Amino acid sequence: MALTGTTIDDVKAVLVSVLGIEDRAATIDAGTQLLGNLPELDSMAVLELVAALEERFGVTIDDDEVTADVFDTLKSLAALIDSKL
């Protein structure tokens, strides 16, 4: 299944909300690096983000799926969600 712009936009909305970075939302796109680039995205924020994504999309993200690769870019994170829908 192709990654949809809607999924990317929805994941971005959850990311922006959880991290409280509404002021920078316009600068975040599919290629935006997440881990190491967004100082707000620390280990606790990753856990909050996973919980918020699970609730928003009605999916379950397994612990072994929470990897640096998945949290590399907005696109890679959205791809994980898309794969579960």
Short mmCIF file of C-alpha atoms in Angstrom, two decimals:
data_model
loop_
_atom_site.label_atom_id
_atom_site.label_comp_id
_atom_site.label_asym_id
_atom_site.label_seq_id
_atom_site.Cartn_x
_atom_site.Cartn_y
_atom_site.Cartn_z
CA MET A 1 0.00 0.00 0.00
CA ALA A 2 1.34 3.40 -0.95
CA LEU A 3 2.02 5.90 1.76
CA THR A 4 -0.66 8.55 1.63
CA GLY A 5 -0.25 12.24 2.24
CA THR A 6 -3.14 11.95 4.67
CA THR A 7 -1.26 9.48 6.86
CA ILE A 8 1.81 11.71 6.85
CA ASP A 9 -0.33 14.75 7.73
CA ASP A 10 -2.15 12.86 10.50
CA VAL A 11 1.09 11.49 11.99
CA LYS A 12 2.60 14.98 11.79
CA ALA A 13 -0.40 16.42 13.65
CA VAL A 14 0.06 13.87 16.46
CA LEU A 15 3.83 14.51 16.54
CA VAL A 16 3.40 18.28 16.72
CA SER A 17 0.75 17.98 19.43
CA VAL A 18 2.69 15.52 21.61
CA LEU A 19 5.93 17.51 21.36
CA GLY A 20 4.22 20.89 21.70
CA ILE A 21 5.99 22.30 18.66
CA GLU A 22 3.04 23.93 16.92
CA ASP A 23 5.22 26.97 16.26
CA ARG A 24 7.50 24.84 14.06
CA ALA A 25 4.83 22.67 12.40
CA ALA A 26 5.20 24.42 9.03
CA THR A 27 8.88 23.40 8.86
CA ILE A 28 8.16 19.68 9.27
CA ASP A 29 7.62 17.53 6.18
CA ALA A 30 7.96 13.88 5.18
CA GLY A 31 11.76 14.12 4.99
CA THR A 32 12.23 15.85 8.34
CA GLN A 33 14.71 14.00 10.54
CA LEU A 34 13.11 13.20 13.89
CA LEU A 35 15.54 11.55 16.32
CA GLY A 36 18.55 13.74 16.88
CA ASN A 37 16.94 16.66 15.06
CA LEU A 38 13.99 17.49 17.31
CA PRO A 39 15.36 18.14 20.81
CA GLU A 40 11.87 17.60 22.25
CA LEU A 41 11.87 14.00 21.01
CA ASP A 42 13.59 12.29 23.93
CA SER A 43 12.94 8.78 25.20
CA MET A 44 9.91 9.83 27.24
CA ALA A 45 8.46 11.74 24.30
CA VAL A 46 8.90 8.66 22.09
CA LEU A 47 6.78 6.66 24.53
CA GLU A 48 4.14 9.41 24.64
CA LEU A 49 4.18 9.62 20.85
CA VAL A 50 3.74 5.86 20.43
CA ALA A 51 0.78 5.90 22.85
CA ALA A 52 -0.80 8.87 21.06
CA LEU A 53 -0.35 7.24 17.63
CA GLU A 54 -1.86 3.98 18.87
CA GLU A 55 -4.88 5.87 20.20
CA ARG A 56 -5.29 8.10 17.12
CA PHE A 57 -5.03 5.29 14.57
CA GLY A 58 -6.39 2.37 16.60
CA VAL A 59 -3.23 0.32 16.07
CA THR A 60 -0.75 -1.47 18.29
CA ILE A 61 2.94 -0.66 17.96
CA ASP A 62 5.07 -3.45 19.38
CA ASP A 63 8.15 -2.62 21.46
CA ASP A 64 10.42 -4.20 18.84
CA GLU A 65 9.00 -1.80 16.23
CA VAL A 66 10.16 1.25 18.19
CA THR A 67 13.52 1.57 16.46
CA ALA A 68 15.81 4.38 15.35
CA ASP A 69 14.95 3.48 11.73
CA VAL A 70 11.22 3.94 12.32
CA PHE A 71 11.80 7.25 14.11
CA ASP A 72 14.33 8.46 11.52
CA THR A 73 11.96 10.69 9.53
CA LEU A 74 8.31 11.64 9.53
CA LYS A 75 7.93 9.49 6.41
CA SER A 76 9.40 6.37 8.05
CA LEU A 77 7.15 6.83 11.08
CA ALA A 78 4.08 7.33 8.88
CA ALA A 79 5.05 4.22 6.88
CA LEU A 80 4.88 2.12 10.05
CA ILE A 81 1.40 3.46 10.81
CA ASP A 82 0.31 2.97 7.20
CA SER A 83 1.46 -0.66 7.34
CA LYS A 84 -0.91 -1.25 10.26
CA LEU A 85 -4.01 0.34 8.76
#
